[in-house]
PDB file of C-alpha atoms in Angstrom:
ATOM      1  CA  UNK N   1     -17.973   3.965  -1.038  1.00 81.00           C
ATOM      2  CA  UNK N   2     -17.082   1.224   1.410  1.00 91.00           C
ATOM      3  CA  UNK N   3     -15.707  -2.005  -0.104  1.00 95.00           C
ATOM      4  CA  UNK N   4     -17.428  -5.262   0.817  1.00 97.00           C
ATOM      5  CA  UNK N   5     -15.382  -7.908   2.573  1.00 97.00           C
ATOM      6  CA  UNK N   6     -16.220 -11.577   2.933  1.00 97.00           C
ATOM      7  CA  UNK N   7     -16.382 -13.644   4.978  1.00 97.00           C
ATOM      8  CA  UNK N   8     -17.059 -11.647   8.139  1.00 97.00           C
ATOM      9  CA  UNK N   9     -15.263 -14.223  10.264  1.00 97.00           C
ATOM     10  CA  UNK N  10     -13.174 -17.348   9.789  1.00 96.00           C
ATOM     11  CA  UNK N  11     -12.058 -19.977  12.286  1.00 96.00           C
ATOM     12  CA  UNK N  12      -9.179 -22.193  11.180  1.00 95.00           C
ATOM     13  CA  UNK N  13      -6.887 -24.816  12.597  1.00 96.00           C
ATOM     14  CA  UNK N  14      -3.193 -24.033  12.444  1.00 96.00           C
ATOM     15  CA  UNK N  15      -1.847 -25.065   9.047  1.00 95.00           C
ATOM     16  CA  UNK N  16      -5.104 -24.575   7.147  1.00 96.00           C
ATOM     17  CA  UNK N  17      -5.579 -22.084   4.322  1.00 96.00           C
ATOM     18  CA  UNK N  18      -7.938 -19.106   4.092  1.00 96.00           C
ATOM     19  CA  UNK N  19      -9.110 -16.670   1.455  1.00 97.00           C
ATOM     20  CA  UNK N  20     -10.510 -13.230   2.245  1.00 98.00           C
ATOM     21  CA  UNK N  21     -12.290 -11.304  -0.469  1.00 97.00           C
ATOM     22  CA  UNK N  22     -12.773  -7.598  -1.053  1.00 97.00           C
ATOM     23  CA  UNK N  23     -14.978  -6.089  -3.742  1.00 96.00           C
ATOM     24  CA  UNK N  24     -15.959  -2.629  -4.823  1.00 93.00           C
ATOM     25  CA  UNK N  25     -18.668  -1.192  -7.027  1.00 92.00           C
ATOM     26  CA  UNK N  26     -16.249   1.501  -8.234  1.00 87.00           C
ATOM     27  CA  UNK N  27     -13.288   1.251 -10.557  1.00 87.00           C
ATOM     28  CA  UNK N  28     -10.256   0.985  -8.319  1.00 86.00           C
ATOM     29  CA  UNK N  29      -6.796   2.520  -8.425  1.00 84.00           C
ATOM     30  CA  UNK N  30      -5.397   0.464  -5.573  1.00 88.00           C
ATOM     31  CA  UNK N  31      -6.229  -2.040  -2.886  1.00 92.00           C
ATOM     32  CA  UNK N  32      -4.413  -2.163   0.439  1.00 93.00           C
ATOM     33  CA  UNK N  33      -4.485  -4.983   2.974  1.00 95.00           C
ATOM     34  CA  UNK N  34      -3.909  -4.459   6.713  1.00 96.00           C
ATOM     35  CA  UNK N  35      -4.042  -6.728   9.747  1.00 96.00           C
ATOM     36  CA  UNK N  36      -5.037  -5.457  13.173  1.00 96.00           C
ATOM     37  CA  UNK N  37      -4.608  -7.443  16.357  1.00 95.00           C
ATOM     38  CA  UNK N  38      -6.767  -6.667  19.362  1.00 91.00           C
ATOM     39  CA  UNK N  39      -5.611  -3.500  21.105  1.00 87.00           C
ATOM     40  CA  UNK N  40      -2.970  -2.751  18.490  1.00 90.00           C
ATOM     41  CA  UNK N  41      -2.619  -0.517  15.452  1.00 91.00           C
ATOM     42  CA  UNK N  42      -3.318  -1.795  11.929  1.00 93.00           C
ATOM     43  CA  UNK N  43      -0.202  -3.161  10.236  1.00 93.00           C
ATOM     44  CA  UNK N  44       0.363  -2.917   6.512  1.00 92.00           C
ATOM     45  CA  UNK N  45       0.536  -6.206   4.607  1.00 93.00           C
ATOM     46  CA  UNK N  46       0.608  -5.203   0.951  1.00 90.00           C
ATOM     47  CA  UNK N  47      -0.692  -2.875  -1.713  1.00 90.00           C
ATOM     48  CA  UNK N  48      -1.903  -3.823  -5.167  1.00 90.00           C
ATOM     49  CA  UNK N  49      -2.122  -1.266  -7.910  1.00 85.00           C
ATOM     50  CA  UNK N  50      -4.307  -1.203 -11.003  1.00 79.00           C
ATOM     51  CA  UNK N  51      -2.807  -3.718 -13.415  1.00 71.00           C
ATOM     52  CA  UNK N  52      -4.032  -7.012 -11.961  1.00 62.00           C
ATOM     53  CA  UNK N  53      -0.759  -7.906 -10.313  1.00 67.00           C
ATOM     54  CA  UNK N  54      -0.366 -10.515  -7.653  1.00 67.00           C
ATOM     55  CA  UNK N  55       1.910  -9.990  -4.693  1.00 68.00           C
ATOM     56  CA  UNK N  56       3.341 -12.223  -2.042  1.00 70.00           C
ATOM     57  CA  UNK N  57       4.684 -11.803   1.444  1.00 68.00           C
ATOM     58  CA  UNK N  58       5.909 -15.004   3.112  1.00 72.00           C
ATOM     59  CA  UNK N  59       2.840 -17.245   3.128  1.00 87.00           C
ATOM     60  CA  UNK N  60       0.452 -14.374   2.548  1.00 92.00           C
ATOM     61  CA  UNK N  61      -0.296 -13.289  -1.001  1.00 92.00           C
ATOM     62  CA  UNK N  62      -2.948 -11.261  -2.772  1.00 93.00           C
ATOM     63  CA  UNK N  63      -4.418 -10.728  -6.191  1.00 91.00           C
ATOM     64  CA  UNK N  64      -6.282  -7.846  -7.790  1.00 91.00           C
ATOM     65  CA  UNK N  65      -8.757  -8.345 -10.625  1.00 89.00           C
ATOM     66  CA  UNK N  66      -9.298  -4.813 -11.884  1.00 85.00           C
ATOM     67  CA  UNK N  67     -11.996  -5.890 -14.343  1.00 86.00           C
ATOM     68  CA  UNK N  68     -14.125  -7.209 -11.504  1.00 89.00           C
ATOM     69  CA  UNK N  69     -12.895  -4.617  -8.948  1.00 90.00           C
ATOM     70  CA  UNK N  70     -12.062  -7.486  -6.638  1.00 92.00           C
ATOM     71  CA  UNK N  71      -9.086  -8.403  -4.526  1.00 94.00           C
ATOM     72  CA  UNK N  72      -8.397 -11.587  -2.612  1.00 95.00           C
ATOM     73  CA  UNK N  73      -5.958 -12.201   0.230  1.00 96.00           C
ATOM     74  CA  UNK N  74      -4.581 -15.739   0.459  1.00 95.00           C
ATOM     75  CA  UNK N  75      -3.252 -17.098   3.748  1.00 95.00           C
ATOM     76  CA  UNK N  76      -1.557 -20.465   3.328  1.00 93.00           C
ATOM     77  CA  UNK N  77      -0.488 -22.870   6.068  1.00 91.00           C
ATOM     78  CA  UNK N  78      -1.837 -20.433   8.641  1.00 92.00           C
ATOM     79  CA  UNK N  79       0.073 -19.767  11.836  1.00 92.00           C
ATOM     80  CA  UNK N  80      -1.230 -18.675  15.235  1.00 94.00           C
ATOM     81  CA  UNK N  81       0.322 -15.256  14.607  1.00 93.00           C
ATOM     82  CA  UNK N  82      -2.055 -14.712  11.674  1.00 94.00           C
ATOM     83  CA  UNK N  83      -4.990 -14.229  14.032  1.00 96.00           C
ATOM     84  CA  UNK N  84      -6.544 -10.782  13.916  1.00 97.00           C
ATOM     85  CA  UNK N  85      -8.883  -8.633  11.893  1.00 97.00           C
ATOM     86  CA  UNK N  86      -8.022  -8.128   8.240  1.00 98.00           C
ATOM     87  CA  UNK N  87      -9.093  -4.935   6.525  1.00 97.00           C
ATOM     88  CA  UNK N  88      -8.954  -4.109   2.866  1.00 96.00           C
ATOM     89  CA  UNK N  89      -8.708  -0.446   1.975  1.00 93.00           C
ATOM     90  CA  UNK N  90      -9.550   0.808  -1.482  1.00 90.00           C
ATOM     91  CA  UNK N  91      -8.809   3.913  -3.489  1.00 85.00           C
ATOM     92  CA  UNK N  92     -11.203   4.606  -6.368  1.00 80.00           C
ATOM     93  CA  UNK N  93      -9.716   5.314  -9.762  1.00 77.00           C
ATOM     94  CA  UNK N  94     -11.273   8.738  -9.824  1.00 65.00           C
ATOM     95  CA  UNK N  95      -9.984   9.826  -6.419  1.00 56.00           C
ATOM     96  CA  UNK N  96      -8.792  13.385  -6.217  1.00 57.00           C
ATOM     97  CA  UNK N  97      -5.143  12.640  -5.564  1.00 52.00           C
ATOM     98  CA  UNK N  98      -4.789  15.996  -3.915  1.00 51.00           C
ATOM     99  CA  UNK N  99      -7.894  15.703  -1.812  1.00 50.00           C
ATOM    100  CA  UNK N 100      -9.199  14.065   1.324  1.00 49.00           C
ATOM    101  CA  UNK N 101     -10.631  10.931  -0.224  1.00 60.00           C
ATOM    102  CA  UNK N 102      -7.846   8.524   0.538  1.00 69.00           C
ATOM    103  CA  UNK N 103      -8.467   4.981   1.685  1.00 84.00           C
ATOM    104  CA  UNK N 104     -11.890   3.618   2.558  1.00 88.00           C
ATOM    105  CA  UNK N 105     -11.724   0.472   4.658  1.00 93.00           C
ATOM    106  CA  UNK N 106     -14.037  -2.523   4.491  1.00 96.00           C
ATOM    107  CA  UNK N 107     -15.752  -3.758   7.650  1.00 96.00           C
ATOM    108  CA  UNK N 108     -13.034  -6.314   8.247  1.00 97.00           C
ATOM    109  CA  UNK N 109     -12.692 -10.092   8.430  1.00 97.00           C
ATOM    110  CA  UNK N 110     -12.069 -11.554  11.856  1.00 97.00           C
ATOM    111  CA  UNK N 111      -9.643 -14.488  11.612  1.00 97.00           C
ATOM    112  CA  UNK N 112      -9.155 -16.911  14.488  1.00 96.00           C
ATOM    113  CA  UNK N 113      -6.425 -19.554  14.258  1.00 95.00           C
ATOM    114  CA  UNK N 114      -6.711 -22.414  16.716  1.00 94.00           C
ATOM    115  CA  UNK N 115      -3.836 -24.734  17.654  1.00 91.00           C
TER     116      UNK N 115
ATOM    117  CA  UNK D   1      12.976   5.087  12.810  1.00 62.00           C
ATOM    118  CA  UNK D   2       9.809   3.647  11.298  1.00 64.00           C
ATOM    119  CA  UNK D   3       7.458   4.622  14.073  1.00 90.00           C
ATOM    120  CA  UNK D   4       4.481   6.861  14.463  1.00 95.00           C
ATOM    121  CA  UNK D   5       4.231   7.903  18.099  1.00 96.00           C
ATOM    122  CA  UNK D   6       0.951   8.993  19.657  1.00 97.00           C
ATOM    123  CA  UNK D   7       0.328  10.537  23.062  1.00 97.00           C
ATOM    124  CA  UNK D   8      -1.461  10.073  25.332  1.00 97.00           C
ATOM    125  CA  UNK D   9      -2.302   6.381  24.999  1.00 95.00           C
ATOM    126  CA  UNK D  10      -5.421   6.836  27.106  1.00 96.00           C
ATOM    127  CA  UNK D  11      -7.488   9.948  27.784  1.00 96.00           C
ATOM    128  CA  UNK D  12     -10.633  10.449  29.848  1.00 95.00           C
ATOM    129  CA  UNK D  13     -12.355  13.807  29.553  1.00 93.00           C
ATOM    130  CA  UNK D  14     -15.591  15.495  30.425  1.00 91.00           C
ATOM    131  CA  UNK D  15     -17.862  17.103  27.881  1.00 89.00           C
ATOM    132  CA  UNK D  16     -16.708  20.601  28.859  1.00 89.00           C
ATOM    133  CA  UNK D  17     -12.985  19.868  28.777  1.00 90.00           C
ATOM    134  CA  UNK D  18     -10.427  20.909  26.186  1.00 94.00           C
ATOM    135  CA  UNK D  19      -7.696  18.400  25.433  1.00 96.00           C
ATOM    136  CA  UNK D  20      -5.305  17.539  22.622  1.00 97.00           C
ATOM    137  CA  UNK D  21      -3.976  14.380  21.030  1.00 98.00           C
ATOM    138  CA  UNK D  22      -0.451  14.432  19.627  1.00 98.00           C
ATOM    139  CA  UNK D  23       1.217  12.471  16.856  1.00 98.00           C
ATOM    140  CA  UNK D  24       4.850  12.486  15.725  1.00 97.00           C
ATOM    141  CA  UNK D  25       6.801  10.776  12.948  1.00 96.00           C
ATOM    142  CA  UNK D  26      10.414  11.144  11.842  1.00 92.00           C
ATOM    143  CA  UNK D  27      10.291   9.188   8.596  1.00 93.00           C
ATOM    144  CA  UNK D  28      10.172  12.295   6.423  1.00 93.00           C
ATOM    145  CA  UNK D  29       6.623  11.499   5.381  1.00 93.00           C
ATOM    146  CA  UNK D  30       4.747  14.424   3.885  1.00 92.00           C
ATOM    147  CA  UNK D  31       1.214  13.124   4.425  1.00 91.00           C
ATOM    148  CA  UNK D  32      -0.368  12.606   7.833  1.00 93.00           C
ATOM    149  CA  UNK D  33      -3.844  11.399   8.702  1.00 93.00           C
ATOM    150  CA  UNK D  34      -6.267  11.196  11.612  1.00 94.00           C
ATOM    151  CA  UNK D  35      -8.576   8.164  11.706  1.00 94.00           C
ATOM    152  CA  UNK D  36     -11.342   7.367  14.206  1.00 95.00           C
ATOM    153  CA  UNK D  37     -12.039   3.735  15.045  1.00 96.00           C
ATOM    154  CA  UNK D  38     -14.976   2.488  17.095  1.00 96.00           C
ATOM    155  CA  UNK D  39     -14.921  -1.004  18.584  1.00 93.00           C
ATOM    156  CA  UNK D  40     -15.208  -3.772  15.983  1.00 90.00           C
ATOM    157  CA  UNK D  41     -15.408  -1.204  13.171  1.00 94.00           C
ATOM    158  CA  UNK D  42     -12.910  -0.173  10.498  1.00 95.00           C
ATOM    159  CA  UNK D  43     -10.876   3.033  10.769  1.00 94.00           C
ATOM    160  CA  UNK D  44     -12.737   6.068   9.388  1.00 92.00           C
ATOM    161  CA  UNK D  45     -10.782   8.937   7.864  1.00 90.00           C
ATOM    162  CA  UNK D  46     -11.192  12.274   9.644  1.00 92.00           C
ATOM    163  CA  UNK D  47      -8.484  14.607   8.352  1.00 91.00           C
ATOM    164  CA  UNK D  48      -5.590  14.567   5.927  1.00 90.00           C
ATOM    165  CA  UNK D  49      -2.555  16.831   5.815  1.00 92.00           C
ATOM    166  CA  UNK D  50      -0.272  16.965   2.818  1.00 89.00           C
ATOM    167  CA  UNK D  51       2.862  19.119   3.047  1.00 91.00           C
ATOM    168  CA  UNK D  52       1.307  20.676   6.164  1.00 91.00           C
ATOM    169  CA  UNK D  53      -1.773  21.740   4.222  1.00 91.00           C
ATOM    170  CA  UNK D  54      -5.159  20.494   5.388  1.00 90.00           C
ATOM    171  CA  UNK D  55      -7.600  18.636   3.203  1.00 78.00           C
ATOM    172  CA  UNK D  56     -10.885  18.955   4.999  1.00 66.00           C
ATOM    173  CA  UNK D  57     -13.290  16.108   5.557  1.00 73.00           C
ATOM    174  CA  UNK D  58     -16.552  17.982   5.822  1.00 67.00           C
ATOM    175  CA  UNK D  59     -18.360  15.258   7.716  1.00 84.00           C
ATOM    176  CA  UNK D  60     -16.211  15.778  10.838  1.00 91.00           C
ATOM    177  CA  UNK D  61     -17.847  17.981  13.526  1.00 93.00           C
ATOM    178  CA  UNK D  62     -16.124  21.266  14.373  1.00 92.00           C
ATOM    179  CA  UNK D  63     -15.506  20.087  17.947  1.00 95.00           C
ATOM    180  CA  UNK D  64     -12.516  18.287  16.407  1.00 96.00           C
ATOM    181  CA  UNK D  65      -9.815  20.697  15.261  1.00 95.00           C
ATOM    182  CA  UNK D  66      -6.613  19.442  13.607  1.00 95.00           C
ATOM    183  CA  UNK D  67      -3.291  21.246  13.561  1.00 96.00           C
ATOM    184  CA  UNK D  68      -0.022  20.487  11.801  1.00 95.00           C
ATOM    185  CA  UNK D  69       2.722  22.658  13.387  1.00 94.00           C
ATOM    186  CA  UNK D  70       5.431  21.147  11.162  1.00 92.00           C
ATOM    187  CA  UNK D  71       6.011  18.205   8.857  1.00 90.00           C
ATOM    188  CA  UNK D  72       6.696  15.824  11.770  1.00 95.00           C
ATOM    189  CA  UNK D  73       3.879  16.744  14.119  1.00 97.00           C
ATOM    190  CA  UNK D  74       0.126  16.438  13.994  1.00 97.00           C
ATOM    191  CA  UNK D  75      -2.291  17.461  16.720  1.00 98.00           C
ATOM    192  CA  UNK D  76      -5.993  16.922  17.199  1.00 97.00           C
ATOM    193  CA  UNK D  77      -7.633  19.464  19.503  1.00 97.00           C
ATOM    194  CA  UNK D  78     -10.771  18.316  21.262  1.00 96.00           C
ATOM    195  CA  UNK D  79     -13.445  20.591  22.712  1.00 95.00           C
ATOM    196  CA  UNK D  80     -16.993  20.030  23.925  1.00 93.00           C
ATOM    197  CA  UNK D  81     -17.008  16.393  22.882  1.00 94.00           C
ATOM    198  CA  UNK D  82     -19.944  14.031  23.239  1.00 95.00           C
ATOM    199  CA  UNK D  83     -19.946  10.526  24.766  1.00 96.00           C
ATOM    200  CA  UNK D  84     -20.402   9.070  21.262  1.00 96.00           C
ATOM    201  CA  UNK D  85     -16.987  10.513  20.361  1.00 97.00           C
ATOM    202  CA  UNK D  86     -15.388   7.900  22.607  1.00 97.00           C
ATOM    203  CA  UNK D  87     -13.185   5.807  20.313  1.00 97.00           C
ATOM    204  CA  UNK D  88      -9.627   4.905  19.370  1.00 97.00           C
ATOM    205  CA  UNK D  89      -8.022   7.781  17.463  1.00 97.00           C
ATOM    206  CA  UNK D  90      -5.329   6.612  15.105  1.00 96.00           C
ATOM    207  CA  UNK D  91      -2.686   8.748  13.492  1.00 97.00           C
ATOM    208  CA  UNK D  92      -1.032   7.528  10.299  1.00 94.00           C
ATOM    209  CA  UNK D  93       1.537   8.792   7.846  1.00 93.00           C
ATOM    210  CA  UNK D  94       2.607   7.970   4.309  1.00 91.00           C
ATOM    211  CA  UNK D  95       5.426   9.124   2.089  1.00 90.00           C
ATOM    212  CA  UNK D  96       3.079  11.191  -0.065  1.00 85.00           C
ATOM    213  CA  UNK D  97      -0.661  11.812  -0.059  1.00 80.00           C
ATOM    214  CA  UNK D  98      -2.742   8.784  -1.036  1.00 70.00           C
ATOM    215  CA  UNK D  99       0.384   6.887  -2.044  1.00 73.00           C
ATOM    216  CA  UNK D 100       1.757   3.678  -0.660  1.00 79.00           C
ATOM    217  CA  UNK D 101       1.792   2.181   2.773  1.00 86.00           C
ATOM    218  CA  UNK D 102       0.122   3.817   5.740  1.00 91.00           C
ATOM    219  CA  UNK D 103       2.161   3.647   8.934  1.00 93.00           C
ATOM    220  CA  UNK D 104      -0.207   3.724  11.905  1.00 95.00           C
ATOM    221  CA  UNK D 105       0.520   4.796  15.452  1.00 95.00           C
ATOM    222  CA  UNK D 106      -0.713   2.731  18.414  1.00 94.00           C
ATOM    223  CA  UNK D 107      -3.620   5.104  18.875  1.00 96.00           C
ATOM    224  CA  UNK D 108      -5.060   7.220  21.655  1.00 97.00           C
ATOM    225  CA  UNK D 109      -8.051   5.657  23.366  1.00 96.00           C
ATOM    226  CA  UNK D 110     -10.477   8.426  24.266  1.00 97.00           C
ATOM    227  CA  UNK D 111     -13.346   8.157  26.724  1.00 96.00           C
ATOM    228  CA  UNK D 112     -15.785  11.059  27.005  1.00 96.00           C
ATOM    229  CA  UNK D 113     -17.871  11.088  30.168  1.00 93.00           C
TER     230      UNK D 113
END
């Protein structure tokens, strides 16, 4: 089942902060975050596993609330290079680890950073 | 080498043509994936190979036929496609099935006339 991302789009000035949310109706094993720029392949940002851990990568960090089946991606002091579409991908807890279920991506959040 | 290489980058084909998309990785990954992505939509999983064994996604039409000749190569054979199959086809790999980071290739942009 496809996770729900919000907001659909965000427009920021350089240096401002943003939060992108991802929620699922299923119990989750993991949440992945990817960024895709126009005409390019998705690029991995981070993965969060069941356990509610928070991860960071430069000025981009994420949290995973396994009780609420929600993950949030935090972009602080945004840079022009952060522009793109952000996708969360989720793996349900009950996924057949030997099967074809894999990641299901949300519809994406389009982030525009203006100078 | 942390790349997934896809060829061709662009492909235009008629509905009666037979063509193939190719994907290669040399990271020693044992899981490889085909995703389809329409404009302004998320990638949708089509096929998964783990240790060169196919896990079938039953919602994919039979006009798409995957092949994994060895652990580094993944092909997608195309036959009798429809205009609605026009999309970006992304190949990805991961160390093991459903584990860890997906490394995506640049994609093959397919147009079916």
